[in-house]
PDB file of C-alpha atoms in Angstrom:
ATOM      1  CA  MET A   1      17.712 -10.646  25.751  1.00 77.00           C
ATOM      2  CA  LEU A   2      17.029 -14.182  24.506  1.00 91.00           C
ATOM      3  CA  SER A   3      20.542 -15.209  25.513  1.00 93.00           C
ATOM      4  CA  ASN A   4      19.544 -14.464  29.116  1.00 96.00           C
ATOM      5  CA  ILE A   5      16.748 -17.045  29.026  1.00 97.00           C
ATOM      6  CA  ARG A   6      17.870 -20.437  30.258  1.00 97.00           C
ATOM      7  CA  ILE A   7      16.105 -23.759  29.788  1.00 98.00           C
ATOM      8  CA  VAL A   8      16.737 -26.145  32.682  1.00 98.00           C
ATOM      9  CA  LEU A   9      15.824 -29.841  32.422  1.00 97.00           C
ATOM     10  CA  VAL A  10      15.819 -31.776  35.688  1.00 97.00           C
ATOM     11  CA  GLN A  11      16.796 -35.469  35.685  1.00 96.00           C
ATOM     12  CA  THR A  12      15.636 -36.133  32.150  1.00 96.00           C
ATOM     13  CA  PHE A  13      15.247 -39.889  31.702  1.00 95.00           C
ATOM     14  CA  HIS A  14      15.113 -40.247  27.906  1.00 96.00           C
ATOM     15  CA  PRO A  15      18.118 -38.647  26.179  1.00 96.00           C
ATOM     16  CA  GLY A  16      16.042 -38.207  23.032  1.00 96.00           C
ATOM     17  CA  ASN A  17      13.930 -35.690  24.919  1.00 96.00           C
ATOM     18  CA  ILE A  18      17.043 -33.616  25.539  1.00 97.00           C
ATOM     19  CA  GLY A  19      17.773 -33.518  21.823  1.00 97.00           C
ATOM     20  CA  ALA A  20      14.173 -32.687  20.944  1.00 97.00           C
ATOM     21  CA  ALA A  21      14.139 -29.936  23.571  1.00 97.00           C
ATOM     22  CA  ALA A  22      17.333 -28.471  22.096  1.00 97.00           C
ATOM     23  CA  ARG A  23      15.679 -28.401  18.692  1.00 97.00           C
ATOM     24  CA  ALA A  24      12.597 -26.700  20.159  1.00 96.00           C
ATOM     25  CA  MET A  25      14.837 -24.117  21.793  1.00 97.00           C
ATOM     26  CA  LYS A  26      16.828 -23.255  18.697  1.00 97.00           C
ATOM     27  CA  THR A  27      13.743 -22.681  16.565  1.00 95.00           C
ATOM     28  CA  MET A  28      12.773 -19.973  19.053  1.00 95.00           C
ATOM     29  CA  GLY A  29      16.194 -18.379  19.363  1.00 94.00           C
ATOM     30  CA  LEU A  30      17.103 -19.872  22.755  1.00 96.00           C
ATOM     31  CA  THR A  31      20.581 -21.311  23.161  1.00 95.00           C
ATOM     32  CA  GLU A  32      21.341 -21.818  26.858  1.00 97.00           C
ATOM     33  CA  LEU A  33      20.535 -25.331  28.060  1.00 98.00           C
ATOM     34  CA  VAL A  34      21.363 -26.611  31.549  1.00 98.00           C
ATOM     35  CA  LEU A  35      20.855 -30.259  32.514  1.00 98.00           C
ATOM     36  CA  VAL A  36      20.443 -31.326  36.123  1.00 97.00           C
ATOM     37  CA  ASN A  37      21.591 -34.936  36.607  1.00 95.00           C
ATOM     38  CA  PRO A  38      20.432 -36.341  33.244  1.00 96.00           C
ATOM     39  CA  ARG A  39      20.299 -40.134  33.130  1.00 93.00           C
ATOM     40  CA  ALA A  40      22.395 -40.275  29.953  1.00 93.00           C
ATOM     41  CA  PHE A  41      24.227 -37.380  28.343  1.00 94.00           C
ATOM     42  CA  PRO A  42      25.962 -37.032  25.948  1.00 92.00           C
ATOM     43  CA  ASP A  43      24.052 -39.658  24.003  1.00 94.00           C
ATOM     44  CA  GLU A  44      23.574 -40.609  20.339  1.00 95.00           C
ATOM     45  CA  GLU A  45      19.791 -40.441  20.662  1.00 95.00           C
ATOM     46  CA  ALA A  46      19.989 -36.862  21.930  1.00 96.00           C
ATOM     47  CA  THR A  47      22.223 -35.908  19.019  1.00 96.00           C
ATOM     48  CA  ARG A  48      19.936 -37.630  16.489  1.00 96.00           C
ATOM     49  CA  LEU A  49      16.781 -35.887  17.675  1.00 95.00           C
ATOM     50  CA  ALA A  50      18.490 -32.521  17.968  1.00 95.00           C
ATOM     51  CA  ALA A  51      18.802 -32.497  14.152  1.00 91.00           C
ATOM     52  CA  GLY A  52      20.248 -29.071  13.289  1.00 91.00           C
ATOM     53  CA  ALA A  53      20.471 -27.965  16.932  1.00 95.00           C
ATOM     54  CA  VAL A  54      23.525 -30.027  17.889  1.00 96.00           C
ATOM     55  CA  ASP A  55      25.336 -26.803  18.768  1.00 96.00           C
ATOM     56  CA  VAL A  56      22.848 -26.269  21.615  1.00 96.00           C
ATOM     57  CA  LEU A  57      23.754 -29.705  22.971  1.00 96.00           C
ATOM     58  CA  GLU A  58      27.476 -29.074  22.576  1.00 95.00           C
ATOM     59  CA  HIS A  59      27.244 -25.959  24.720  1.00 96.00           C
ATOM     60  CA  ALA A  60      24.862 -27.465  27.301  1.00 96.00           C
ATOM     61  CA  ARG A  61      26.025 -27.502  30.927  1.00 96.00           C
ATOM     62  CA  CYS A  62      25.500 -30.421  33.280  1.00 97.00           C
ATOM     63  CA  VAL A  63      25.145 -29.661  37.005  1.00 97.00           C
ATOM     64  CA  SER A  64      24.318 -31.754  40.029  1.00 96.00           C
ATOM     65  CA  THR A  65      21.571 -29.642  41.637  1.00 96.00           C
ATOM     66  CA  LEU A  66      18.804 -27.306  40.558  1.00 96.00           C
ATOM     67  CA  GLU A  67      20.149 -24.685  42.960  1.00 96.00           C
ATOM     68  CA  GLU A  68      23.400 -24.656  41.003  1.00 96.00           C
ATOM     69  CA  ALA A  69      21.533 -24.311  37.718  1.00 96.00           C
ATOM     70  CA  VAL A  70      19.557 -21.213  38.755  1.00 96.00           C
ATOM     71  CA  SER A  71      21.637 -19.518  41.452  1.00 95.00           C
ATOM     72  CA  ASP A  72      22.367 -16.440  39.325  1.00 95.00           C
ATOM     73  CA  CYS A  73      18.802 -16.058  37.968  1.00 96.00           C
ATOM     74  CA  VAL A  74      16.479 -13.239  39.016  1.00 96.00           C
ATOM     75  CA  GLN A  75      13.395 -15.227  38.024  1.00 97.00           C
ATOM     76  CA  VAL A  76      12.908 -18.992  37.987  1.00 97.00           C
ATOM     77  CA  VAL A  77       9.676 -20.312  36.498  1.00 96.00           C
ATOM     78  CA  GLY A  78       8.816 -23.945  37.143  1.00 95.00           C
ATOM     79  CA  ALA A  79       6.617 -25.645  34.563  1.00 92.00           C
ATOM     80  CA  SER A  80       4.119 -27.861  36.336  1.00 82.00           C
ATOM     81  CA  ALA A  81       0.959 -29.634  35.228  1.00 69.00           C
ATOM     82  CA  ARG A  82      -0.094 -30.124  38.839  1.00 64.00           C
ATOM     83  CA  LEU A  83      -0.220 -27.296  41.348  1.00 59.00           C
ATOM     84  CA  ARG A  84       1.643 -28.021  44.542  1.00 57.00           C
ATOM     85  CA  SER A  85       0.654 -26.706  47.963  1.00 60.00           C
ATOM     86  CA  LEU A  86       3.382 -24.054  47.835  1.00 67.00           C
ATOM     87  CA  PRO A  87       2.131 -20.440  47.713  1.00 74.00           C
ATOM     88  CA  LEU A  88       4.197 -19.405  44.691  1.00 85.00           C
ATOM     89  CA  PRO A  89       2.870 -16.855  42.201  1.00 89.00           C
ATOM     90  CA  HIS A  90       1.283 -18.830  39.401  1.00 90.00           C
ATOM     91  CA  PHE A  91       0.775 -17.966  35.739  1.00 92.00           C
ATOM     92  CA  ASP A  92      -2.440 -19.455  34.348  1.00 88.00           C
ATOM     93  CA  GLU A  93      -1.467 -18.388  30.834  1.00 92.00           C
ATOM     94  CA  PRO A  94       2.009 -18.880  29.333  1.00 94.00           C
ATOM     95  CA  ASP A  95       1.853 -15.580  27.457  1.00 94.00           C
ATOM     96  CA  ASP A  96       1.527 -13.671  30.753  1.00 94.00           C
ATOM     97  CA  MET A  97       4.585 -15.524  32.003  1.00 95.00           C
ATOM     98  CA  ALA A  98       6.492 -14.744  28.812  1.00 96.00           C
ATOM     99  CA  GLN A  99       5.903 -11.005  29.061  1.00 95.00           C
ATOM    100  CA  GLN A 100       7.369 -10.896  32.554  1.00 95.00           C
ATOM    101  CA  VAL A 101      10.243 -13.207  31.684  1.00 96.00           C
ATOM    102  CA  ILE A 102      11.229 -11.030  28.725  1.00 95.00           C
ATOM    103  CA  SER A 103      11.161  -7.899  30.866  1.00 94.00           C
ATOM    104  CA  ASN A 104      13.424  -9.489  33.484  1.00 95.00           C
ATOM    105  CA  ALA A 105      15.734 -11.009  30.856  1.00 95.00           C
ATOM    106  CA  ALA A 106      16.575  -7.521  29.632  1.00 91.00           C
ATOM    107  CA  GLN A 107      18.670  -7.064  32.796  1.00 91.00           C
ATOM    108  CA  ALA A 108      19.676 -10.493  34.104  1.00 95.00           C
ATOM    109  CA  PRO A 109      19.369 -14.266  33.573  1.00 96.00           C
ATOM    110  CA  VAL A 110      16.036 -16.002  34.018  1.00 97.00           C
ATOM    111  CA  ALA A 111      15.245 -19.720  33.894  1.00 97.00           C
ATOM    112  CA  LEU A 112      12.394 -21.921  32.741  1.00 98.00           C
ATOM    113  CA  VAL A 113      12.573 -25.213  34.623  1.00 97.00           C
ATOM    114  CA  PHE A 114      11.111 -28.522  33.454  1.00 96.00           C
ATOM    115  CA  GLY A 115      10.949 -31.647  35.592  1.00 94.00           C
ATOM    116  CA  ARG A 116      11.049 -35.370  34.975  1.00 93.00           C
ATOM    117  CA  GLU A 117       8.981 -36.894  32.212  1.00 90.00           C
ATOM    118  CA  ARG A 118       6.715 -38.851  34.555  1.00 87.00           C
ATOM    119  CA  SER A 119       6.691 -37.018  37.871  1.00 87.00           C
ATOM    120  CA  GLY A 120       7.640 -33.435  37.104  1.00 88.00           C
ATOM    121  CA  LEU A 121       9.263 -31.290  39.763  1.00 91.00           C
ATOM    122  CA  THR A 122       9.346 -32.199  43.441  1.00 90.00           C
ATOM    123  CA  ASN A 123       8.226 -29.802  46.157  1.00 88.00           C
ATOM    124  CA  ASP A 124      11.853 -29.171  47.092  1.00 90.00           C
ATOM    125  CA  GLU A 125      12.636 -28.276  43.482  1.00 92.00           C
ATOM    126  CA  ILE A 126       9.647 -25.978  43.225  1.00 90.00           C
ATOM    127  CA  ARG A 127      10.994 -24.186  46.310  1.00 90.00           C
ATOM    128  CA  CYS A 128      13.939 -23.203  44.119  1.00 92.00           C
ATOM    129  CA  CYS A 129      11.502 -21.407  41.813  1.00 94.00           C
ATOM    130  CA  THR A 130      10.034 -17.944  42.131  1.00 95.00           C
ATOM    131  CA  HIS A 131       6.978 -18.681  39.962  1.00 95.00           C
ATOM    132  CA  GLN A 132       5.015 -21.530  38.443  1.00 94.00           C
ATOM    133  CA  VAL A 133       3.353 -21.809  35.067  1.00 94.00           C
ATOM    134  CA  SER A 134       0.940 -24.331  33.607  1.00 90.00           C
ATOM    135  CA  ILE A 135       0.052 -24.940  29.981  1.00 91.00           C
ATOM    136  CA  PRO A 136      -3.746 -24.917  29.503  1.00 90.00           C
ATOM    137  CA  ALA A 137      -4.762 -28.163  27.848  1.00 88.00           C
ATOM    138  CA  ASN A 138      -7.607 -30.639  27.529  1.00 89.00           C
ATOM    139  CA  PRO A 139      -8.671 -31.375  31.148  1.00 83.00           C
ATOM    140  CA  GLU A 140      -9.407 -34.970  30.147  1.00 86.00           C
ATOM    141  CA  TYR A 141      -5.966 -35.447  28.582  1.00 85.00           C
ATOM    142  CA  GLY A 142      -3.504 -32.714  29.391  1.00 79.00           C
ATOM    143  CA  ILE A 143      -0.342 -34.796  28.974  1.00 81.00           C
ATOM    144  CA  LEU A 144       2.478 -33.131  27.089  1.00 89.00           C
ATOM    145  CA  ASN A 145       5.797 -34.604  26.078  1.00 92.00           C
ATOM    146  CA  LEU A 146       8.741 -32.790  27.657  1.00 94.00           C
ATOM    147  CA  SER A 147       9.952 -31.312  24.376  1.00 95.00           C
ATOM    148  CA  GLN A 148       6.393 -30.232  23.519  1.00 95.00           C
ATOM    149  CA  ALA A 149       6.199 -28.300  26.773  1.00 95.00           C
ATOM    150  CA  VAL A 150       9.573 -26.694  26.053  1.00 97.00           C
ATOM    151  CA  GLN A 151       8.395 -25.772  22.553  1.00 97.00           C
ATOM    152  CA  ILE A 152       5.199 -24.109  23.783  1.00 96.00           C
ATOM    153  CA  LEU A 153       6.855 -22.002  26.469  1.00 97.00           C
ATOM    154  CA  ALA A 154       9.801 -21.162  24.218  1.00 97.00           C
ATOM    155  CA  TYR A 155       7.372 -20.020  21.530  1.00 97.00           C
ATOM    156  CA  GLU A 156       5.525 -17.766  23.981  1.00 97.00           C
ATOM    157  CA  VAL A 157       8.811 -16.241  25.112  1.00 96.00           C
ATOM    158  CA  HIS A 158       9.896 -15.659  21.519  1.00 95.00           C
ATOM    159  CA  ARG A 159       6.522 -14.116  20.676  1.00 94.00           C
ATOM    160  CA  ALA A 160       6.758 -11.748  23.649  1.00 94.00           C
ATOM    161  CA  TRP A 161      10.281 -10.807  22.551  1.00 93.00           C
ATOM    162  CA  ARG A 162       9.573 -10.228  18.856  1.00 90.00           C
ATOM    163  CA  THR A 163       6.492  -8.078  19.520  1.00 87.00           C
ATOM    164  CA  ARG A 164       8.319  -5.597  21.741  1.00 82.00           C
ATOM    165  CA  ASP A 165       8.525  -2.082  20.333  1.00 64.00           C
ATOM    166  CA  THR A 166      12.306  -2.064  20.585  1.00 67.00           C
ATOM    167  CA  ILE A 167      12.772  -5.215  18.492  1.00 64.00           C
ATOM    168  CA  ASP A 168      13.152  -5.070  14.711  1.00 61.00           C
ATOM    169  CA  PHE A 169      12.126  -8.626  13.875  1.00 58.00           C
ATOM    170  CA  SER A 170      11.947  -9.724  10.240  1.00 61.00           C
ATOM    171  CA  TYR A 171       9.428 -12.465   9.506  1.00 58.00           C
ATOM    172  CA  GLN A 172      10.544 -15.247   7.199  1.00 65.00           C
ATOM    173  CA  ARG A 173       9.158 -14.977   3.695  1.00 62.00           C
ATOM    174  CA  PRO A 174      10.235 -16.940   0.614  1.00 63.00           C
ATOM    175  CA  LEU A 175      11.897 -14.924  -2.113  1.00 60.00           C
ATOM    176  CA  GLU A 176       9.169 -16.103  -4.470  1.00 64.00           C
ATOM    177  CA  ALA A 177       6.609 -14.186  -2.392  1.00 69.00           C
ATOM    178  CA  THR A 178       8.073 -10.784  -3.325  1.00 78.00           C
ATOM    179  CA  PRO A 179       5.191  -8.660  -4.651  1.00 82.00           C
ATOM    180  CA  PRO A 180       5.471  -7.211  -8.153  1.00 86.00           C
ATOM    181  CA  SER A 181       6.210  -3.556  -8.692  1.00 87.00           C
ATOM    182  CA  ARG A 182       3.422  -1.261  -9.809  1.00 86.00           C
ATOM    183  CA  GLU A 183       5.069  -1.068 -13.236  1.00 89.00           C
ATOM    184  CA  GLN A 184       5.113  -4.866 -13.600  1.00 89.00           C
ATOM    185  CA  PHE A 185       1.447  -5.077 -12.614  1.00 87.00           C
ATOM    186  CA  LEU A 186       0.500  -2.405 -15.158  1.00 88.00           C
ATOM    187  CA  TYR A 187       2.357  -4.296 -17.899  1.00 89.00           C
ATOM    188  CA  PHE A 188       0.359  -7.405 -16.995  1.00 89.00           C
ATOM    189  CA  GLN A 189      -2.925  -5.471 -17.119  1.00 87.00           C
ATOM    190  CA  GLU A 190      -2.042  -4.032 -20.524  1.00 88.00           C
ATOM    191  CA  HIS A 191      -1.074  -7.491 -21.805  1.00 90.00           C
ATOM    192  CA  LEU A 192      -4.317  -8.995 -20.501  1.00 88.00           C
ATOM    193  CA  GLY A 193      -6.410  -6.206 -22.043  1.00 86.00           C
ATOM    194  CA  ARG A 194      -4.652  -6.517 -25.406  1.00 85.00           C
ATOM    195  CA  LEU A 195      -5.178 -10.281 -25.517  1.00 86.00           C
ATOM    196  CA  MET A 196      -8.866  -9.955 -24.626  1.00 86.00           C
ATOM    197  CA  GLN A 197      -9.312  -7.528 -27.490  1.00 83.00           C
ATOM    198  CA  GLN A 198      -7.369  -9.642 -29.994  1.00 84.00           C
ATOM    199  CA  SER A 199      -9.188 -12.847 -29.056  1.00 85.00           C
ATOM    200  CA  GLY A 200     -12.609 -11.299 -29.425  1.00 82.00           C
ATOM    201  CA  PHE A 201     -13.443 -11.864 -25.782  1.00 83.00           C
ATOM    202  CA  LEU A 202     -14.257  -8.162 -25.433  1.00 79.00           C
ATOM    203  CA  THR A 203     -16.914  -7.200 -27.963  1.00 75.00           C
ATOM    204  CA  GLN A 204     -18.445  -4.155 -26.260  1.00 72.00           C
ATOM    205  CA  PRO A 205     -16.272  -1.050 -26.183  1.00 64.00           C
ATOM    206  CA  HIS A 206     -17.689   0.116 -22.840  1.00 62.00           C
ATOM    207  CA  ALA A 207     -17.846  -3.242 -21.080  1.00 67.00           C
ATOM    208  CA  ARG A 208     -16.573  -3.349 -17.467  1.00 81.00           C
ATOM    209  CA  THR A 209     -15.170  -6.846 -17.923  1.00 82.00           C
ATOM    210  CA  GLU A 210     -11.578  -5.650 -18.130  1.00 80.00           C
ATOM    211  CA  GLU A 211     -11.922  -3.563 -14.956  1.00 83.00           C
ATOM    212  CA  GLN A 212     -13.503  -6.471 -13.098  1.00 86.00           C
ATOM    213  CA  LEU A 213     -10.691  -8.830 -14.082  1.00 84.00           C
ATOM    214  CA  GLN A 214      -8.105  -6.245 -13.051  1.00 82.00           C
ATOM    215  CA  ALA A 215      -9.825  -5.940  -9.674  1.00 87.00           C
ATOM    216  CA  LEU A 216      -9.805  -9.736  -9.361  1.00 90.00           C
ATOM    217  CA  PHE A 217      -6.034  -9.927  -9.856  1.00 86.00           C
ATOM    218  CA  ALA A 218      -5.497  -6.979  -7.525  1.00 85.00           C
ATOM    219  CA  ARG A 219      -7.392  -8.811  -4.751  1.00 89.00           C
ATOM    220  CA  ALA A 220      -5.463 -12.006  -5.446  1.00 88.00           C
ATOM    221  CA  GLN A 221      -2.161 -10.157  -4.834  1.00 87.00           C
ATOM    222  CA  PRO A 222      -0.005 -12.454  -6.987  1.00 88.00           C
ATOM    223  CA  SER A 223       3.696 -12.579  -6.255  1.00 87.00           C
ATOM    224  CA  ARG A 224       6.289 -11.429  -8.758  1.00 87.00           C
ATOM    225  CA  LYS A 225       6.906 -15.033  -9.785  1.00 87.00           C
ATOM    226  CA  GLU A 226       3.194 -15.796 -10.123  1.00 88.00           C
ATOM    227  CA  LEU A 227       2.663 -12.690 -12.235  1.00 89.00           C
ATOM    228  CA  SER A 228       5.513 -13.801 -14.478  1.00 90.00           C
ATOM    229  CA  LEU A 229       3.815 -17.183 -14.933  1.00 91.00           C
ATOM    230  CA  LEU A 230       0.583 -15.443 -15.879  1.00 90.00           C
ATOM    231  CA  ARG A 231       2.436 -13.282 -18.433  1.00 90.00           C
ATOM    232  CA  GLY A 232       3.938 -16.444 -19.899  1.00 92.00           C
ATOM    233  CA  LEU A 233       0.488 -18.022 -20.135  1.00 92.00           C
ATOM    234  CA  LEU A 234      -0.878 -14.952 -21.908  1.00 90.00           C
ATOM    235  CA  SER A 235       2.056 -14.985 -24.333  1.00 91.00           C
ATOM    236  CA  ALA A 236       1.422 -18.657 -25.120  1.00 91.00           C
ATOM    237  CA  PHE A 237      -2.232 -17.939 -25.915  1.00 88.00           C
ATOM    238  CA  GLU A 238      -1.266 -14.869 -27.928  1.00 85.00           C
ATOM    239  CA  SER A 239       1.075 -16.883 -30.121  1.00 87.00           C
ATOM    240  CA  HIS A 240      -1.867 -18.993 -31.342  1.00 84.00           C
ATOM    241  CA  LEU A 241      -4.036 -16.052 -32.340  1.00 82.00           C
ATOM    242  CA  PRO A 242      -4.279 -15.041 -36.026  1.00 80.00           C
ATOM    243  CA  LYS A 243      -1.858 -12.269 -36.909  1.00 74.00           C
ATOM    244  CA  GLN A 244      -3.601  -8.932 -37.355  1.00 63.00           C
TER     245      GLN A 244
END
């Protein structure tokens, strides 16, 4: 589905913006980049700013007209900060656009089109589109860099894709964040209770202190690694207690 979503950049002036756009695309799982008459491409600045997304640049296509870039697409959404006088369907919110784009991309290619850094898309270019979308921003300063605009719309598309019922998306989590097993947590509670008794911290046999501390650690939801650090801390304290 994501492979059917095409990013089209029209007459990009700064090659660095092409590289930054490629990077924005790859972070959101988009790989198809089409360039319409870029001023300079390939270019070292594009490669430098692409960072780890050079493969997106290497597979980018250069064409001479926007019509050529989108001729096989069933939906073409032009990103525009200024509404033109053309009666195209317009998305006020990018997430509404993304939901429709994802639905169409399940069957055929779709395109998100971005114009020149300073002047955007011309009326003739917008006529090649089926829809328009704007990114809500500060009305007193709604200026977005080209790659920022690509990042925002690419994120909305990826969010619409990953929240579909048919998608089994796994969110990134560090290995250190793995929660402890119930057995490991019980061992920690027993260790904590034993140390509180040995240290003399608990002096009343029916005190609720131990239960309250256990509830505290349960709410904190320490990871397996964090629980191991706490066990090590308890062991260090325990080693300094008088032998019973």
